[in-house]
PDB file of C-alpha atoms in Angstrom:
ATOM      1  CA  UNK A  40     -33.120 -30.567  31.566  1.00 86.00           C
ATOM      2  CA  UNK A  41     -33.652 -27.263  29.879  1.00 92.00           C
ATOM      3  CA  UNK A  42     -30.935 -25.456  32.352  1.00 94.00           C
ATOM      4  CA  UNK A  43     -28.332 -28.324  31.635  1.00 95.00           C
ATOM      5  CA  UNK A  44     -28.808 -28.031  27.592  1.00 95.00           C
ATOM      6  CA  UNK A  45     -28.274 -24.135  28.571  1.00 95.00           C
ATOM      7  CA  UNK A  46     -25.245 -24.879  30.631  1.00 95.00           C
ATOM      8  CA  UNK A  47     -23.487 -26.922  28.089  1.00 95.00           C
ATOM      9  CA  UNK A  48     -24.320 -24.133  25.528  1.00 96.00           C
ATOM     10  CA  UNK A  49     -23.051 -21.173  27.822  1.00 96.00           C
ATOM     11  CA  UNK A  50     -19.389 -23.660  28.220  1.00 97.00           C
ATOM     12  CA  UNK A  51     -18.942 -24.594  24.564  1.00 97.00           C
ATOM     13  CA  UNK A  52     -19.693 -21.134  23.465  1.00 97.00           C
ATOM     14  CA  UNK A  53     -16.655 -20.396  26.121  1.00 97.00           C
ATOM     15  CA  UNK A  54     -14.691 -23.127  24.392  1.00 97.00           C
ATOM     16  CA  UNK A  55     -15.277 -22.791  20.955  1.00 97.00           C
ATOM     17  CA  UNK A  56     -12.390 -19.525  20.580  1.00 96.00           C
ATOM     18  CA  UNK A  57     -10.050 -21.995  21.835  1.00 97.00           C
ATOM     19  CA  UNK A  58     -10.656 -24.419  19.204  1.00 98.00           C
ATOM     20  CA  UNK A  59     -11.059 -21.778  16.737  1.00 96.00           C
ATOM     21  CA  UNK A  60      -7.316 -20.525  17.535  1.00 96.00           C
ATOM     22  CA  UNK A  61      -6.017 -23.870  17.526  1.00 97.00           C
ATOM     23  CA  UNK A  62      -7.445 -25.104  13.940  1.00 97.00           C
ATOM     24  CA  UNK A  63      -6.875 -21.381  12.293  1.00 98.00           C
ATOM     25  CA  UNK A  64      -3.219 -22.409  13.677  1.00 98.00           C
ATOM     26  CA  UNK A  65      -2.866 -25.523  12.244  1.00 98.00           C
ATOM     27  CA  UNK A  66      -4.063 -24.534   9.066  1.00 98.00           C
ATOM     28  CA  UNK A  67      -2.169 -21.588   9.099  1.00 98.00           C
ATOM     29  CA  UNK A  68       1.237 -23.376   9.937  1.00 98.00           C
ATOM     30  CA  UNK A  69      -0.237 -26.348   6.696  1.00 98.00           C
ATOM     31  CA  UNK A  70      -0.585 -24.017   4.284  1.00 98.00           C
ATOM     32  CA  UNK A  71       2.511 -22.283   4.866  1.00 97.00           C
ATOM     33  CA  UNK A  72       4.533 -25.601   4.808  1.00 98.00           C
ATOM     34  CA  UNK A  73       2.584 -27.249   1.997  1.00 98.00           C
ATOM     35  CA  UNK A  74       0.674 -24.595  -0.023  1.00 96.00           C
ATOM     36  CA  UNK A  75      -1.903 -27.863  -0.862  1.00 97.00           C
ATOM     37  CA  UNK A  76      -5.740 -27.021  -1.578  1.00 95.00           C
ATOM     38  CA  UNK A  77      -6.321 -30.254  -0.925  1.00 96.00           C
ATOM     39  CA  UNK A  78      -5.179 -30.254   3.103  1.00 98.00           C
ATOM     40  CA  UNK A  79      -6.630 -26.437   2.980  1.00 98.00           C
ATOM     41  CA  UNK A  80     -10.267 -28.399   1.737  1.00 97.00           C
ATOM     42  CA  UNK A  81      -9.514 -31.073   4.359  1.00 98.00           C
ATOM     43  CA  UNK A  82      -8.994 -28.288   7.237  1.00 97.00           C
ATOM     44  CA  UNK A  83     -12.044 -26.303   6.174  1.00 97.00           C
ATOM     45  CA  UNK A  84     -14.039 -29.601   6.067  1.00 98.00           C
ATOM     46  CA  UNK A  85     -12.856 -30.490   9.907  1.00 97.00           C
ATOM     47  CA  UNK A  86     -13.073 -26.900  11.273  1.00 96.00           C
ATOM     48  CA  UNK A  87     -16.865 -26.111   9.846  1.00 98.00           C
ATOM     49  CA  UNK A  88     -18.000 -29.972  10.939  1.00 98.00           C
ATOM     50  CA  UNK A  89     -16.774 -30.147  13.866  1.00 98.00           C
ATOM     51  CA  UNK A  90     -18.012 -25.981  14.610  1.00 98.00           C
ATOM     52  CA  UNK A  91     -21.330 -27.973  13.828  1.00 98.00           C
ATOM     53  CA  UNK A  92     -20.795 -31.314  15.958  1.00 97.00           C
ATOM     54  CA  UNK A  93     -19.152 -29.372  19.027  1.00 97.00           C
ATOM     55  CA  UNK A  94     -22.884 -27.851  19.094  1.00 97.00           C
ATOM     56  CA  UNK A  95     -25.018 -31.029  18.814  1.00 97.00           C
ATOM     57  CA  UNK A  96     -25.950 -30.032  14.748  1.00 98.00           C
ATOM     58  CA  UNK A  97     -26.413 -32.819  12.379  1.00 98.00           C
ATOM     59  CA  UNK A  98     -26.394 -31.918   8.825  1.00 99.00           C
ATOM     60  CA  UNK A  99     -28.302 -33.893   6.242  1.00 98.00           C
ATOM     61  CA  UNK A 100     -27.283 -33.248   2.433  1.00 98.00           C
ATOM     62  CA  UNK A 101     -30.123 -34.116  -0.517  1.00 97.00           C
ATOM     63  CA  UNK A 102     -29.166 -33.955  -3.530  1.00 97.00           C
ATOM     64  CA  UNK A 103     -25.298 -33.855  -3.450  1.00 97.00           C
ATOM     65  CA  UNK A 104     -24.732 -35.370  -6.670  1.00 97.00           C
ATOM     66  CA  UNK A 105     -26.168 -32.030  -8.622  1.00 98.00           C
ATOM     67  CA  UNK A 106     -23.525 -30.018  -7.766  1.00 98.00           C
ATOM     68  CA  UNK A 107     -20.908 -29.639 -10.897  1.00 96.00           C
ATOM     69  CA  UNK A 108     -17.470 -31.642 -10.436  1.00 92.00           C
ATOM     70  CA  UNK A 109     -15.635 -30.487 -13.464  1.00 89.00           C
ATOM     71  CA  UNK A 110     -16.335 -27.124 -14.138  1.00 94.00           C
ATOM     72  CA  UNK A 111     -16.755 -23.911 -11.392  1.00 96.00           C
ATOM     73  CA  UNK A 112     -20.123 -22.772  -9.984  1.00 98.00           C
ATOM     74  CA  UNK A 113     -21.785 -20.547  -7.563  1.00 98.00           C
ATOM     75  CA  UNK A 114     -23.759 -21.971  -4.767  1.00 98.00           C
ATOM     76  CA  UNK A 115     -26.609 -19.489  -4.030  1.00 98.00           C
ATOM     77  CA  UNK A 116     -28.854 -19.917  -0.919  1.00 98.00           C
ATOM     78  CA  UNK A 117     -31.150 -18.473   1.609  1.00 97.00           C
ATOM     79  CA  UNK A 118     -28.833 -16.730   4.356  1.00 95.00           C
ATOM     80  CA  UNK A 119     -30.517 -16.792   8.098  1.00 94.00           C
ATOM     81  CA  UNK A 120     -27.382 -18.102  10.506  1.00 96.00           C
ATOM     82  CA  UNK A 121     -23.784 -18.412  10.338  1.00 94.00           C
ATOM     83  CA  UNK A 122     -24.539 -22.614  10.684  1.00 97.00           C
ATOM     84  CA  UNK A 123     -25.813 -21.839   7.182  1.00 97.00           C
ATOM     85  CA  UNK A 124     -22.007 -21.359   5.808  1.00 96.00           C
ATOM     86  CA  UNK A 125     -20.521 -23.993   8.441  1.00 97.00           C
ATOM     87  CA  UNK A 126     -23.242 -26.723   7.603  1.00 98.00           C
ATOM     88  CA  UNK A 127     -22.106 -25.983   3.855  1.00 99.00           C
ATOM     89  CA  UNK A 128     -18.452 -25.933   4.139  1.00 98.00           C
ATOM     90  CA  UNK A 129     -18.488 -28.909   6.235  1.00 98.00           C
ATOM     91  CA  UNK A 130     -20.969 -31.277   3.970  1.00 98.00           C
ATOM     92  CA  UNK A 131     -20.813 -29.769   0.595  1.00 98.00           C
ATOM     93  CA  UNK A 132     -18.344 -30.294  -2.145  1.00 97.00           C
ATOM     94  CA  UNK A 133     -15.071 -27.699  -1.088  1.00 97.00           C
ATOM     95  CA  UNK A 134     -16.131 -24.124  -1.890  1.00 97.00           C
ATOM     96  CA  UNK A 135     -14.995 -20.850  -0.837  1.00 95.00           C
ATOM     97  CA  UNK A 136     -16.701 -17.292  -0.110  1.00 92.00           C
ATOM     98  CA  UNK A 137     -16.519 -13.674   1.094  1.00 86.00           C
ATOM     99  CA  UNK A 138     -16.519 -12.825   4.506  1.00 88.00           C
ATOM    100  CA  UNK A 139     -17.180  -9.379   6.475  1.00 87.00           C
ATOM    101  CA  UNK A 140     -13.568  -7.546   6.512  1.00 91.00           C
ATOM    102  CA  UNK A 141     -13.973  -7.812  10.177  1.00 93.00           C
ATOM    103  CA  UNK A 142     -12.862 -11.208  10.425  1.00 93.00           C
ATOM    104  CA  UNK A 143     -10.040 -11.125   9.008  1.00 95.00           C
ATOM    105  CA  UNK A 144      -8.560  -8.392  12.191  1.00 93.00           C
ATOM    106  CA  UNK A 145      -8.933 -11.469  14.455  1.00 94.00           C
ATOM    107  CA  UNK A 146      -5.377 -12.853  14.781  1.00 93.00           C
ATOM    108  CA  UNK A 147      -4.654 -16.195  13.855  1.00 96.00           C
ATOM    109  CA  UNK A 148      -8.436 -16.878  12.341  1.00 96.00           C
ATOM    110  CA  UNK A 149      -8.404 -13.814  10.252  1.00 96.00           C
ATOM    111  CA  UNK A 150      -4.830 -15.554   8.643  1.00 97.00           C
ATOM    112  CA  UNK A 151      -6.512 -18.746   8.214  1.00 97.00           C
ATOM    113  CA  UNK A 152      -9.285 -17.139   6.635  1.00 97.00           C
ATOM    114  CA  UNK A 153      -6.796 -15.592   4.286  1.00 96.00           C
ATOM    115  CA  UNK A 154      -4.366 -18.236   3.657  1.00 96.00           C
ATOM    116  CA  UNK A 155      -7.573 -21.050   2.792  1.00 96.00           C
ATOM    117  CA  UNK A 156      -9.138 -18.816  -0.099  1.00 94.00           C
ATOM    118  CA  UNK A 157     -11.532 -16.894   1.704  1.00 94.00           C
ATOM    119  CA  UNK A 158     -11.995 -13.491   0.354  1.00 90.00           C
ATOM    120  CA  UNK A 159     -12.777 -10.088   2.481  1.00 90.00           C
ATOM    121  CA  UNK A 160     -15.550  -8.173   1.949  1.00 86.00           C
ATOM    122  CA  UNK A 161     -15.805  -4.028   3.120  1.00 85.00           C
ATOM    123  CA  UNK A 162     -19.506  -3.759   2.358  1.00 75.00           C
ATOM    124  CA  UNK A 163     -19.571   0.231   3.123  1.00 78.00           C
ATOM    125  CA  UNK A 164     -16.959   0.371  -0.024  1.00 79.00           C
ATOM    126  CA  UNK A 165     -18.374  -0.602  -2.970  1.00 78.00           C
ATOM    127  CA  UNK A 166     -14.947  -0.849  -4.267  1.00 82.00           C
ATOM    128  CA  UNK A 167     -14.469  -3.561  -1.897  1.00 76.00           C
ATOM    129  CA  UNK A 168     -17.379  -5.671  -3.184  1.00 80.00           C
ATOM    130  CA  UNK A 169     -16.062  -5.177  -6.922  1.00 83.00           C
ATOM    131  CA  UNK A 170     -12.873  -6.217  -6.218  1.00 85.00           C
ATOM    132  CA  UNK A 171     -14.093  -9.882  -4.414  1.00 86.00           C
ATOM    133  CA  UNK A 172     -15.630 -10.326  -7.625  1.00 86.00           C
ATOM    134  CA  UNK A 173     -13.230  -9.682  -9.774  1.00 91.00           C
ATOM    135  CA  UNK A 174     -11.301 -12.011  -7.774  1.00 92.00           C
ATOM    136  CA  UNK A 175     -13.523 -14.655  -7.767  1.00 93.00           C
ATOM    137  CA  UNK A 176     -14.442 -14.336 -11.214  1.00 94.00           C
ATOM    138  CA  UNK A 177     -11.362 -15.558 -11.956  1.00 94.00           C
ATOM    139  CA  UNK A 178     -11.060 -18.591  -9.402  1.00 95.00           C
ATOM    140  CA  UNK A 179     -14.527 -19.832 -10.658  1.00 96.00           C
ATOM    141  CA  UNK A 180     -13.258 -19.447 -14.602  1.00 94.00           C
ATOM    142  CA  UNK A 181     -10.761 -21.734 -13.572  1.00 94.00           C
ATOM    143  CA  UNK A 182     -12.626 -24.424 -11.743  1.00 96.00           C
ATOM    144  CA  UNK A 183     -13.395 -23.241  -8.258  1.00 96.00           C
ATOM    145  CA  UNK A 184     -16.710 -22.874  -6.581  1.00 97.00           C
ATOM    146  CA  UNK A 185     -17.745 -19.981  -4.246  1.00 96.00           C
ATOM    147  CA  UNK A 186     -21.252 -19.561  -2.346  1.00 97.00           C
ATOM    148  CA  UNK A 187     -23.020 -16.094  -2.316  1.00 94.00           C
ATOM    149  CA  UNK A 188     -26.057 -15.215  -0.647  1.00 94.00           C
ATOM    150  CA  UNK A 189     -27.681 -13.199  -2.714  1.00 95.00           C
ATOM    151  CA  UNK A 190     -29.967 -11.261  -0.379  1.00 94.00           C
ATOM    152  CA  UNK A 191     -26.546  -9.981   0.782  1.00 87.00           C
ATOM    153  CA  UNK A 192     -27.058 -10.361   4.666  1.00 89.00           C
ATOM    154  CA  UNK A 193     -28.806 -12.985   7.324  1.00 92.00           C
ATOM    155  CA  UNK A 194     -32.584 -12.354   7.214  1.00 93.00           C
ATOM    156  CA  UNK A 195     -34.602 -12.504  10.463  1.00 89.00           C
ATOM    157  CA  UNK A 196     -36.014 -15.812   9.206  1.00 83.00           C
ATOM    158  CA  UNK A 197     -35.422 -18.531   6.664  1.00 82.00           C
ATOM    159  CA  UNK A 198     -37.723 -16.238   4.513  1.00 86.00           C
ATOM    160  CA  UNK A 199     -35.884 -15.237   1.172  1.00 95.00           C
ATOM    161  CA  UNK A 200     -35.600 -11.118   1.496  1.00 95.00           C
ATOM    162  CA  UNK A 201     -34.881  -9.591  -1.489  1.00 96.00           C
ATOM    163  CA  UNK A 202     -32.315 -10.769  -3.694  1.00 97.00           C
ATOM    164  CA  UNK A 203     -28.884  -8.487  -5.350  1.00 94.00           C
ATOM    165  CA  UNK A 204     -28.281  -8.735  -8.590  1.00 94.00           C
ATOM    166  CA  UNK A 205     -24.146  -9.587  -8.173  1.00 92.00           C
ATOM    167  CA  UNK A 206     -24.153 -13.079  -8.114  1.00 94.00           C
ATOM    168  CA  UNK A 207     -26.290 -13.309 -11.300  1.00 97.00           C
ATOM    169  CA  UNK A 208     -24.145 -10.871 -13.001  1.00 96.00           C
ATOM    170  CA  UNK A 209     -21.126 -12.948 -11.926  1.00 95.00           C
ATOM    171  CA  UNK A 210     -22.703 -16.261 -12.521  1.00 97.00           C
ATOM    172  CA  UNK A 211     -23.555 -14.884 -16.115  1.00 97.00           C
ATOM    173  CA  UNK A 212     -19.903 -13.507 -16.930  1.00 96.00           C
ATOM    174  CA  UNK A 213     -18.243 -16.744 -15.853  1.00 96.00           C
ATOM    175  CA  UNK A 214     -20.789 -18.862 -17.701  1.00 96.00           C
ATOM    176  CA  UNK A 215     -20.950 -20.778 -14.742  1.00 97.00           C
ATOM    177  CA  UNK A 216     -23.876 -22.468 -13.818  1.00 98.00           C
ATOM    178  CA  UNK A 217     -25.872 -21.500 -10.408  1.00 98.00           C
ATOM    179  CA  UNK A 218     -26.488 -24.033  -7.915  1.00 99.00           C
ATOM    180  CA  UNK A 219     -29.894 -22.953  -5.719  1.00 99.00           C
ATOM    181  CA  UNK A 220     -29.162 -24.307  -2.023  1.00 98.00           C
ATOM    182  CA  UNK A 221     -31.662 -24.600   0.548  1.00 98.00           C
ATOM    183  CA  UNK A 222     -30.576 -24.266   3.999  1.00 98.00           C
ATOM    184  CA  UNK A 223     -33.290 -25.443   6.620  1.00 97.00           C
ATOM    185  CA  UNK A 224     -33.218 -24.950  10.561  1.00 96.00           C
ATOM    186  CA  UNK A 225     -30.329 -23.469  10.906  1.00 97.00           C
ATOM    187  CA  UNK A 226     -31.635 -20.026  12.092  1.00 95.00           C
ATOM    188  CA  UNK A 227     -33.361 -22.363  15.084  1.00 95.00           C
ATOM    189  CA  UNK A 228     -30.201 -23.225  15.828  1.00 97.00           C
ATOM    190  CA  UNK A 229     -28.707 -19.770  15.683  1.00 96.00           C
ATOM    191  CA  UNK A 230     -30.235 -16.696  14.569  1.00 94.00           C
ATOM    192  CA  UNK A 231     -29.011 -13.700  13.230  1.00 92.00           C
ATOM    193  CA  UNK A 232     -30.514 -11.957  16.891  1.00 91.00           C
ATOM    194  CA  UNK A 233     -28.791 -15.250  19.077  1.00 93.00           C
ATOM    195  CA  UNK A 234     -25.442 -15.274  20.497  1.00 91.00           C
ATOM    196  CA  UNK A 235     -25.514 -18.913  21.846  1.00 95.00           C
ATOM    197  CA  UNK A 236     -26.239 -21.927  19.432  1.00 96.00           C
ATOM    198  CA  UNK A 237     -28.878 -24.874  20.332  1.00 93.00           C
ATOM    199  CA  UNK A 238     -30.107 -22.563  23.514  1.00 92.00           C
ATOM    200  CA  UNK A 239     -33.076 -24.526  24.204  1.00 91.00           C
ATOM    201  CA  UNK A 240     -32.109 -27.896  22.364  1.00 92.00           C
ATOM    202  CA  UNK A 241     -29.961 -30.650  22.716  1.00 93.00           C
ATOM    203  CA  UNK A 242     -29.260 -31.709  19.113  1.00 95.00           C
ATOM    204  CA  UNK A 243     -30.672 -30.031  16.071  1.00 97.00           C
ATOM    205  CA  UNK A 244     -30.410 -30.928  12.460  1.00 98.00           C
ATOM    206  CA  UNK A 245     -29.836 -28.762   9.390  1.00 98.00           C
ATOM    207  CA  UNK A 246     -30.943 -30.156   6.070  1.00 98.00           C
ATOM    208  CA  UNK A 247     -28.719 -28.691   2.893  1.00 98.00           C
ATOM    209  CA  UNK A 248     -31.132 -29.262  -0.570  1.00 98.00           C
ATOM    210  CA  UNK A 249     -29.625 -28.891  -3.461  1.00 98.00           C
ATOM    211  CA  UNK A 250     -31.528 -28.049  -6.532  1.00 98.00           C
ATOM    212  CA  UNK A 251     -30.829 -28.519  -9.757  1.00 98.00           C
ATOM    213  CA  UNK A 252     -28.156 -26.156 -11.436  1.00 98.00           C
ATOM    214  CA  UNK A 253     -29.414 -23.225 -13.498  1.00 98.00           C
ATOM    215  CA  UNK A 254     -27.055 -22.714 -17.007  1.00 98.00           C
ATOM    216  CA  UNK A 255     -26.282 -19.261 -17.577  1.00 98.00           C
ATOM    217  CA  UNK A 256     -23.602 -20.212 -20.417  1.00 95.00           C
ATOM    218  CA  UNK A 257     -26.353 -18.799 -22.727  1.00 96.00           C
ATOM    219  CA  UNK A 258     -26.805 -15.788 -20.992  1.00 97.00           C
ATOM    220  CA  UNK A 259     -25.635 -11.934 -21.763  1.00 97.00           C
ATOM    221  CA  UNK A 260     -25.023  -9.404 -18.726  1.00 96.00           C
ATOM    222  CA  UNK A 261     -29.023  -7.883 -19.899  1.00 97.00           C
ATOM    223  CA  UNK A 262     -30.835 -10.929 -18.566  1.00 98.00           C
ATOM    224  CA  UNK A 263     -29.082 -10.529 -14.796  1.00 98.00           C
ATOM    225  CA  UNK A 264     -33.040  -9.131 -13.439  1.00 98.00           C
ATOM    226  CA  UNK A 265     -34.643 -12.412 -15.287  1.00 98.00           C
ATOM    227  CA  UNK A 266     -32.275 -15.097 -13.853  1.00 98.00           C
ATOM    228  CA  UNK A 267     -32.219 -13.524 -10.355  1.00 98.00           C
ATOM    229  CA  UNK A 268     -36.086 -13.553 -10.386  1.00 98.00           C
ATOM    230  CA  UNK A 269     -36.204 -17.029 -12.052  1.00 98.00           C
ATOM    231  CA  UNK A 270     -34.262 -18.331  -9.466  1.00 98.00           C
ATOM    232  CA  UNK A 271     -35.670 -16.499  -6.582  1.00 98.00           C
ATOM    233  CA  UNK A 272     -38.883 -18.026  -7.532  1.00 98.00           C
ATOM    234  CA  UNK A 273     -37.031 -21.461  -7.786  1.00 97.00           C
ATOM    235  CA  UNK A 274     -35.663 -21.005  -3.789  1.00 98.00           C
ATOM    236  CA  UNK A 275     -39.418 -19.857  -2.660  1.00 96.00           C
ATOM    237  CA  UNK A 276     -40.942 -23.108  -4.234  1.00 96.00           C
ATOM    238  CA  UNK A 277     -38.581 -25.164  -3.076  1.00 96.00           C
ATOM    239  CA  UNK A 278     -37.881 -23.313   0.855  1.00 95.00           C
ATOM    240  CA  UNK A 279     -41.945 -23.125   0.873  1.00 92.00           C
ATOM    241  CA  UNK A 280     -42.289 -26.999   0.430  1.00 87.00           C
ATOM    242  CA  UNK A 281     -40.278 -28.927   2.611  1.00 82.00           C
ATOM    243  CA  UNK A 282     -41.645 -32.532   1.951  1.00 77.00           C
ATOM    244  CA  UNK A 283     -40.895 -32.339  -1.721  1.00 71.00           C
ATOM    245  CA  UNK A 284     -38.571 -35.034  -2.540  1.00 66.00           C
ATOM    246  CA  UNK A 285     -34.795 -34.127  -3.308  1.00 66.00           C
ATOM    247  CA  UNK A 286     -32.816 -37.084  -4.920  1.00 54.00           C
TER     248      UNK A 286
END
């Protein structure tokens, strides 16, 4: 059994830049004819979920129903997998991020990337950094939402590693509110060290909690250290006990 769940895992992971080229295409060829965030939502939405149901991942979402609807906000959460950012863009309300300027060489994805929202990130320049958040400083001021891991890279484990100060800053110059996520399982299904999703299972599920929002509208730039250690402390609680209940 174990060499046939391996087997489908070695073909799919063979398969999946196929599918990649032929949604980044699609979407592509959409947003060029229609320029529409909603169809560039609904292609993020089918592309991330189906990334996650091509490789046997459910995703379960508590707590949904905190996350803002009229005004922009910044998901923060724990960063161990790339599953974390497809089990988000494919379950949670329509949000956009920063990606490693590497992507965005690939042909045809890297344009889709682009063309969707997504911003590129060069983090060797820190010129590169400032300018994604200038640029999403504004998109969030004017309704959008964007996720940010705020330990800055995947960590070895679903662990919180230490947490940057930028998406507190930003949060706090926006006045948008933060919205704590907790992503669980997805570094079984993929780690930052793995190359193949689901190597040794079947199906898998990631569970997405969502905590409540943190306001920052009363906030100056000086209390950045006390929010990002208020709501590291937040994430710990909340990654360290699984079985509390999320509505």
């Amino acid at each position: 059994m174990l060499l046939l769940i391996r087997l489908r895992s070695i073909i799919l992971v063979l398969l999946y830049p196929i599918y990649l080229v032929v949604l980044s295409g699609i979407c592509v060829i959409l947003n060029i004819l229609f320029n529409n965030r909603k169809i560039d939502n609904f292609m993020v939405k089918v592309w991330a979920g189906g990334t996650c149901r091509m490789f046997g991942v459910r995703v379960k979402v508590n707590g949904a129903d905190r996350v803002p609807k009229k005004t922009g906000c910044i998901y923060v959460f724990n960063h161990a997998s790339y599953f974390d950012i497809w089990a988000m863009s494919g379950y949670l309300p329509s949000f956009r991020f920063g990606s490693k300027v590497e992507l965005f060489k690939i042909p045809v994805f890297g344009w889709a990337l682009r063309r969707v929202g997504v911003l590129p990130i060069d983090r060797e320049r820190r010129e590169s950094v400032f300018r994604v958040y200038a640029e999403a400083k504004a998109r969030i001021i004017k309704g959008d939402r964007f996720a940010l891991a705020p330990e800055g890279t995947r960590q070895d484990s679903e662990k919180l590693g230490p947490f940057k100060s930028g998406p507190f800053v930003l949060a706090i110059q926006c006045a948008a509110p933060l919205v704590p996520v907790i992503v669980r399982n997805a570094s079984r299904v993929m780690s930052k060290r793995s190359f193949i999703p689901n190597w040794n299972r079947w199906t898998d599920e990631i569970i997405l909690d969502v905590l409540e929002p943190i306001e920052t509208s009363h906030l100056t730039v000086d209390a950045k250290k006390e929010l990002m250690e208020s709501t590291r402390v937040i994430m710990a609680e909340a990654l360290e006990n699984p079985d509390r209940k999320i509505t």
